[in-house]
PDB file of C-alpha atoms in Angstrom:
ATOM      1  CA  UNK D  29     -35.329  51.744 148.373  1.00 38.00           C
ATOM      2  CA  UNK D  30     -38.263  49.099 149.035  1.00 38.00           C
ATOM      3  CA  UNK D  31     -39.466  48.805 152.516  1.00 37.00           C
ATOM      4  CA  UNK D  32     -38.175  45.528 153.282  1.00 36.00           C
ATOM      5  CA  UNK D  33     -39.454  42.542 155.851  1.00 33.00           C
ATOM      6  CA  UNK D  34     -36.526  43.220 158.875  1.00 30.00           C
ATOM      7  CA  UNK D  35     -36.370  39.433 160.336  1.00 27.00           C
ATOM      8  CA  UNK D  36     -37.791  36.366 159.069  1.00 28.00           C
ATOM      9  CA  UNK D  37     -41.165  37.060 157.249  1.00 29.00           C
ATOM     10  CA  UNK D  38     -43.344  36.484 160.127  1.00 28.00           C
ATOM     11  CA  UNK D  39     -41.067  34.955 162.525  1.00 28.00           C
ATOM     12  CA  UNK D  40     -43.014  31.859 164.214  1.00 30.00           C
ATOM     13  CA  UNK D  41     -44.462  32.822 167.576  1.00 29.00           C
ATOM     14  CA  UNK D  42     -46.877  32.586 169.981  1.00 26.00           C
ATOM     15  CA  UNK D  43     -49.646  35.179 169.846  1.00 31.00           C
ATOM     16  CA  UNK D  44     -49.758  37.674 172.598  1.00 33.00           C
ATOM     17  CA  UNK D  45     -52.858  38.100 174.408  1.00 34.00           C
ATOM     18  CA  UNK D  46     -54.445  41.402 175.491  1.00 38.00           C
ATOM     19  CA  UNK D  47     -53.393  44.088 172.621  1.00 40.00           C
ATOM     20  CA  UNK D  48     -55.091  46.962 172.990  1.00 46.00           C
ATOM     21  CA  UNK D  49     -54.761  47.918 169.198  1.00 75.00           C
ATOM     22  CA  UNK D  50     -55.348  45.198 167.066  1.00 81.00           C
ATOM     23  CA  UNK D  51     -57.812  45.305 163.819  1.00 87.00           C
ATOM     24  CA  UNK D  52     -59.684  41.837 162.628  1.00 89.00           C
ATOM     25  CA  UNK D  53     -60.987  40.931 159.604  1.00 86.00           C
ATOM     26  CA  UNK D  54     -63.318  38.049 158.162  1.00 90.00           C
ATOM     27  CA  UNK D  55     -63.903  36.884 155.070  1.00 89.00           C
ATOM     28  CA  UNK D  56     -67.009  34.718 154.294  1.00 87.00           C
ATOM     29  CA  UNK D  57     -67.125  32.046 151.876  1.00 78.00           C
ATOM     30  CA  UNK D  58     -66.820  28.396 151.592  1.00 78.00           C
ATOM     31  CA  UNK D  59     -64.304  28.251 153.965  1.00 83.00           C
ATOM     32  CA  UNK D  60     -64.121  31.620 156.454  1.00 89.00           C
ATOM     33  CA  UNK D  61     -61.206  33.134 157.297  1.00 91.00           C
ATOM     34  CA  UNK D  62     -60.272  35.423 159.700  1.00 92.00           C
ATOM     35  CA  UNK D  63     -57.351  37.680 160.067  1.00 90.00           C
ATOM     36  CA  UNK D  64     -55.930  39.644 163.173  1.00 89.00           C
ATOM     37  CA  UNK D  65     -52.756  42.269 163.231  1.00 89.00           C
ATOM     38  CA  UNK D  66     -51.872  43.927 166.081  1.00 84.00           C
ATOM     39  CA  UNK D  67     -51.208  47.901 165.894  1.00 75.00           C
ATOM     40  CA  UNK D  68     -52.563  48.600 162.759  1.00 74.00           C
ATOM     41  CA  UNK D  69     -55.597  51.560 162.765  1.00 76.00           C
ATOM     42  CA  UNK D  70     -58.044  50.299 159.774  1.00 85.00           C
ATOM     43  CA  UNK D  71     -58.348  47.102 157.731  1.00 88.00           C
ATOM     44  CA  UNK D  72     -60.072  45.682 154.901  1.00 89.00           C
ATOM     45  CA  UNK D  73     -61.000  42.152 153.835  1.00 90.00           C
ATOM     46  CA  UNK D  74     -60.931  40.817 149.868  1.00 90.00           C
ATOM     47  CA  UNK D  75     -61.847  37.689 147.502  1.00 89.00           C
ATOM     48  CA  UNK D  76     -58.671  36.805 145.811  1.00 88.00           C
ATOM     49  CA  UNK D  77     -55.111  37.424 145.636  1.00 90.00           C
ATOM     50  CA  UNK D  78     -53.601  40.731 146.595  1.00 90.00           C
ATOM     51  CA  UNK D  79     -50.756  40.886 143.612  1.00 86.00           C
ATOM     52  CA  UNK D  80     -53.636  40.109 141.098  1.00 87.00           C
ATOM     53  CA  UNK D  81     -56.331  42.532 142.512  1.00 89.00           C
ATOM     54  CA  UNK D  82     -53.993  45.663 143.975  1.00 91.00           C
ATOM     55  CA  UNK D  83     -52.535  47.921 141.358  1.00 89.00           C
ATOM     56  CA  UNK D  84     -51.811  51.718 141.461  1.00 89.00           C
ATOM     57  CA  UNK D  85     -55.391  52.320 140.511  1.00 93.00           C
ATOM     58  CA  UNK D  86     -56.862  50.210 143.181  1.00 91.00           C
ATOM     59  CA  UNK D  87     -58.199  52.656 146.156  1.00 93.00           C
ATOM     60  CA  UNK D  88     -57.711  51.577 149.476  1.00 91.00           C
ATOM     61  CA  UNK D  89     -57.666  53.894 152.932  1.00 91.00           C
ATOM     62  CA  UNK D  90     -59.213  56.612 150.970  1.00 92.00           C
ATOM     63  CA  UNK D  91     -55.657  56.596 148.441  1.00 93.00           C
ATOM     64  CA  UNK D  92     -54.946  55.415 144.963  1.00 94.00           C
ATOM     65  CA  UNK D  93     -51.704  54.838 143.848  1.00 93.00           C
ATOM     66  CA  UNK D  94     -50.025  51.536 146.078  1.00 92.00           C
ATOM     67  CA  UNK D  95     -46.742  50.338 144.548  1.00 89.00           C
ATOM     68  CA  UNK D  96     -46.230  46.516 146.413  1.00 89.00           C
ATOM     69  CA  UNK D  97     -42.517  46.743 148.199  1.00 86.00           C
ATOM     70  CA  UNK D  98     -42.023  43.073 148.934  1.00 84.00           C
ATOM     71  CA  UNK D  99     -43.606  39.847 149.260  1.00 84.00           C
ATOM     72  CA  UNK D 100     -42.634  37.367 151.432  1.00 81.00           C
ATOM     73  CA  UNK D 101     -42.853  34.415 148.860  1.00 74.00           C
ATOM     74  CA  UNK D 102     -40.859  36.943 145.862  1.00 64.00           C
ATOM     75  CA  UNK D 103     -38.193  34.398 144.394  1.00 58.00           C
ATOM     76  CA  UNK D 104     -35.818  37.789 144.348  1.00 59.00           C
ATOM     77  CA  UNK D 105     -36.698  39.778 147.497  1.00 56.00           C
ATOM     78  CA  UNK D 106     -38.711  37.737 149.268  1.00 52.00           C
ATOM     79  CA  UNK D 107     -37.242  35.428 152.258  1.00 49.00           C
ATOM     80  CA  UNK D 108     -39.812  32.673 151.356  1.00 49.00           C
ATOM     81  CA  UNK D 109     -40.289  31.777 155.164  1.00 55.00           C
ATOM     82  CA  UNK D 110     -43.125  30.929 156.727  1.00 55.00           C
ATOM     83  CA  UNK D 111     -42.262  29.265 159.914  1.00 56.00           C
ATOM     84  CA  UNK D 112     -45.500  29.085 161.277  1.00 63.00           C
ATOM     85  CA  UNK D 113     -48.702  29.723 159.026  1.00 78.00           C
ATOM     86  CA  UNK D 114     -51.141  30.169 161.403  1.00 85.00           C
ATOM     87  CA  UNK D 115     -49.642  32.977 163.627  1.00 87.00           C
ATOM     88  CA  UNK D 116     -46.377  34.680 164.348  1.00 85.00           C
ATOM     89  CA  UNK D 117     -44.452  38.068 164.664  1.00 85.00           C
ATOM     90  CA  UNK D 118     -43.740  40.983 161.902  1.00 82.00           C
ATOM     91  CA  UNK D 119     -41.499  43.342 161.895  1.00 82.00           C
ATOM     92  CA  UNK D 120     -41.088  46.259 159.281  1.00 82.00           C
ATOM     93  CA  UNK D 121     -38.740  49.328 159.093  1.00 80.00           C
ATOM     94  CA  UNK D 122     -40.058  52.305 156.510  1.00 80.00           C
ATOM     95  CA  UNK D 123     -36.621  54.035 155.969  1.00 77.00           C
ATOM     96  CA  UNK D 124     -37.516  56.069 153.047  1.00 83.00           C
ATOM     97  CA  UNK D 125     -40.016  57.770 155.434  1.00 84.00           C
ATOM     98  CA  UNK D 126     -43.122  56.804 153.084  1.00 86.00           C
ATOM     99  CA  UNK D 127     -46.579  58.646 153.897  1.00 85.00           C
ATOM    100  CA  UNK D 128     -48.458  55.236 153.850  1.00 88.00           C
ATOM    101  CA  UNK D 129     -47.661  51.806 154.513  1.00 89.00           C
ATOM    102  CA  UNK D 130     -49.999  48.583 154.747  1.00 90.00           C
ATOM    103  CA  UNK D 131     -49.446  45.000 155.298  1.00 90.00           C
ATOM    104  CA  UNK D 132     -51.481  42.215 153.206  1.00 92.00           C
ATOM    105  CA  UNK D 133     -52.589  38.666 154.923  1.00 92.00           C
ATOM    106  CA  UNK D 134     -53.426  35.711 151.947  1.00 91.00           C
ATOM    107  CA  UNK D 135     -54.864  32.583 152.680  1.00 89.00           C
ATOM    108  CA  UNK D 136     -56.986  30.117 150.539  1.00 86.00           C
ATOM    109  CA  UNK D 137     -58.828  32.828 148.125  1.00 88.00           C
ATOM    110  CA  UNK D 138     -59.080  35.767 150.404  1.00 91.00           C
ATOM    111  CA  UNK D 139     -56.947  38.305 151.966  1.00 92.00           C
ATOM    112  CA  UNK D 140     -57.122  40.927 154.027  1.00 92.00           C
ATOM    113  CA  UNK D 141     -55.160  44.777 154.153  1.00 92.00           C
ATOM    114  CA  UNK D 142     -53.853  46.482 157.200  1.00 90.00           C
ATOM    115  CA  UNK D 143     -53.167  49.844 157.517  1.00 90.00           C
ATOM    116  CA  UNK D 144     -50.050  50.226 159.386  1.00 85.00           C
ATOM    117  CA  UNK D 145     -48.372  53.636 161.454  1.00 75.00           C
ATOM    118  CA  UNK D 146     -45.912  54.700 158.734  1.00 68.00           C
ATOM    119  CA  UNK D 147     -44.111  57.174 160.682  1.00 66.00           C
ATOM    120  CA  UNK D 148     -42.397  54.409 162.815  1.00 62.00           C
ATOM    121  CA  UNK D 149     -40.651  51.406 162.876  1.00 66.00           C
ATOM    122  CA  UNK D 150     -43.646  48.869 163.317  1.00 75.00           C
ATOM    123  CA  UNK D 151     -43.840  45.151 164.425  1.00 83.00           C
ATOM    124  CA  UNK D 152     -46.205  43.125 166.171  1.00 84.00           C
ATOM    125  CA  UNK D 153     -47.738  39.586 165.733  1.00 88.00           C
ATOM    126  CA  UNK D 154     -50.292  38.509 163.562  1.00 88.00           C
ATOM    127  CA  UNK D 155     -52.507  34.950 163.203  1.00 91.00           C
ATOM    128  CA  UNK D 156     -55.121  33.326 160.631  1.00 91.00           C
ATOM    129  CA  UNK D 157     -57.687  31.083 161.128  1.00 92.00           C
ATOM    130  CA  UNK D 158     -55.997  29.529 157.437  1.00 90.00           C
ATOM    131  CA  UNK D 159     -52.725  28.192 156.932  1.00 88.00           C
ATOM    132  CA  UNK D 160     -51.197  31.803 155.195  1.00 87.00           C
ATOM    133  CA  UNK D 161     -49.800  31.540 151.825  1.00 86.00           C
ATOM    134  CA  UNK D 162     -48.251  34.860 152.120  1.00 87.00           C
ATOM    135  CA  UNK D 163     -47.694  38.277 152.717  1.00 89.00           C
ATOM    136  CA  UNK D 164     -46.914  41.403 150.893  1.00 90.00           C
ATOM    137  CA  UNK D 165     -46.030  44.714 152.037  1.00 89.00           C
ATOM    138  CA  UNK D 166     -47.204  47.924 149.805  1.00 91.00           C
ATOM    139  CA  UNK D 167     -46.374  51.888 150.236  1.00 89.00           C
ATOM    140  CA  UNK D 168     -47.810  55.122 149.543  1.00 90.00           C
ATOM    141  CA  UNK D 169     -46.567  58.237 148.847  1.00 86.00           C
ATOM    142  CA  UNK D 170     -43.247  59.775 148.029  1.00 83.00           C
ATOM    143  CA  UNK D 171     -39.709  58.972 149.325  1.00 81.00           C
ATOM    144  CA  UNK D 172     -38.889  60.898 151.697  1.00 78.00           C
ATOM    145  CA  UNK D 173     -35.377  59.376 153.164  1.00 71.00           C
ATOM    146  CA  UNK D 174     -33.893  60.742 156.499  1.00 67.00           C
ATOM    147  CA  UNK D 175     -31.172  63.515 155.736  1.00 69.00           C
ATOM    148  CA  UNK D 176     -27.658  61.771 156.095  1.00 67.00           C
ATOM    149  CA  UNK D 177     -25.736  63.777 158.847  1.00 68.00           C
ATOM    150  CA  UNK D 178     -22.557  65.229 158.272  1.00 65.00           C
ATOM    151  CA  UNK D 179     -19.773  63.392 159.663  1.00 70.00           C
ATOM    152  CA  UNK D 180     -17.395  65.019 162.478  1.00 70.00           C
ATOM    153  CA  UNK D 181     -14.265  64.296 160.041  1.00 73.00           C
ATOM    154  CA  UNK D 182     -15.890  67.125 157.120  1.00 73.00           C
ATOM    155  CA  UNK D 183     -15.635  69.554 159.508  1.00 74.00           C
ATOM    156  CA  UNK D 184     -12.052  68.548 160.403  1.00 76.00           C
ATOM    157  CA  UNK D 185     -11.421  68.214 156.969  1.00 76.00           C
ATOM    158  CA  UNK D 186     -12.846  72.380 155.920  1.00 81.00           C
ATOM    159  CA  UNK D 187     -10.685  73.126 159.167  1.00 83.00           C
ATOM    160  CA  UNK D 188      -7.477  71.900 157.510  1.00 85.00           C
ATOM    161  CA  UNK D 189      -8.116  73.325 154.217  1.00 84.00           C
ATOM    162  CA  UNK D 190      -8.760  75.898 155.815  1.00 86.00           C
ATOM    163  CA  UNK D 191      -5.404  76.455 157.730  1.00 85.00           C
ATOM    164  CA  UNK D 192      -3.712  75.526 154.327  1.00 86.00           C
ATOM    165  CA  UNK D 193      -4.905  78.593 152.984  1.00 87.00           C
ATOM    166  CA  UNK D 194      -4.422  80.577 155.633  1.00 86.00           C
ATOM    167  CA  UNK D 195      -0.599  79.320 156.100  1.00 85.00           C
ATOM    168  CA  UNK D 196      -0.099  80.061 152.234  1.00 82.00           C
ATOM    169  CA  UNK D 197      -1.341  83.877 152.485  1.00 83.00           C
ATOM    170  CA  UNK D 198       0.911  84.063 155.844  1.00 81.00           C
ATOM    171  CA  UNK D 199       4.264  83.181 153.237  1.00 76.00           C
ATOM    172  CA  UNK D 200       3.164  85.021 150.466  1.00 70.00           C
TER     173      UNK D 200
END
């Protein structure tokens, strides 16, 4: 199952001031760009666009092997909503339990990579010096989903197959 964008790709909102764990990143060029997401440990900053330069060869955080899991402009899984391009909130739920998740900013010809905590349900609010063009999620790691509990109504239902058996032993 791909790790999907919860609410509206980067719901429009005003930046909150004073995080404590926010990474920054700046790309130099003709035009500089700078990119900030709150609770994410490590980031990097790239030339280009992520979907042409990130493969599953491409190392990044010390791993190889990224599969992208959505993109916020995808005609078939994307929600193609930017409401505001500058800076706004993200939200994103990992339910297959993946060992590595990280979040890509793209602007004018640059973006940067944010290494996000995998093991829960993240959000927090990003901004760009640039108008974004998009952003893309990507995993690492195996699928590991959450085991499905049993219901209360299997148990019921071993109890009364169960007594069924015993109530046919009683009359034979």
């Amino acid at each position: 199952m791909k790790i999907r964008i919860l609410t509206a790709a980067l719901l429009g909102a005003l930046l909150a001031t004073g995080t404590a764990n926010a990474a920054t990143c700046t790309v130099t060029g003709k035009k500089s760009t700078t990119y900030t997401v709150e609770v994410s440990g490590a980031s990097a900053c790239f030339s280009g666009n992520d979907t042409n330069t990130i493969d599953s060869t491409t190392e990044l955080f010390g791993k190889t092997g990224w599969i992208l899991a959505d993109k916020n402009d995808d005609a078939t899984s994307g929600d193609q909503n930017l409401i505001d391009t500058t800076r706004g909130e993200w939200a994103i739920a990992n339910p297959d339990n993946y060992s590595s998740v990280f979040m890509t900013l793209k602007a004018g010809n640059s973006f940067a990579a944010f290494l996000l905590n995998a093991a829960t349900f993240m959000t927090g609010n990003w901004s760009s010096s640039r108008d974004l063009s998009h952003a893309s999620i990507y995993y690492w790691g195996e699928p590991n989903p959450a085991p499905v509990p049993l219901p209360a109504s299997g148990l019921l239902l071993l109890a009364g197959l169960g007594g069924l058996v015993a109530a046919r032993r009683r009359k034979s």
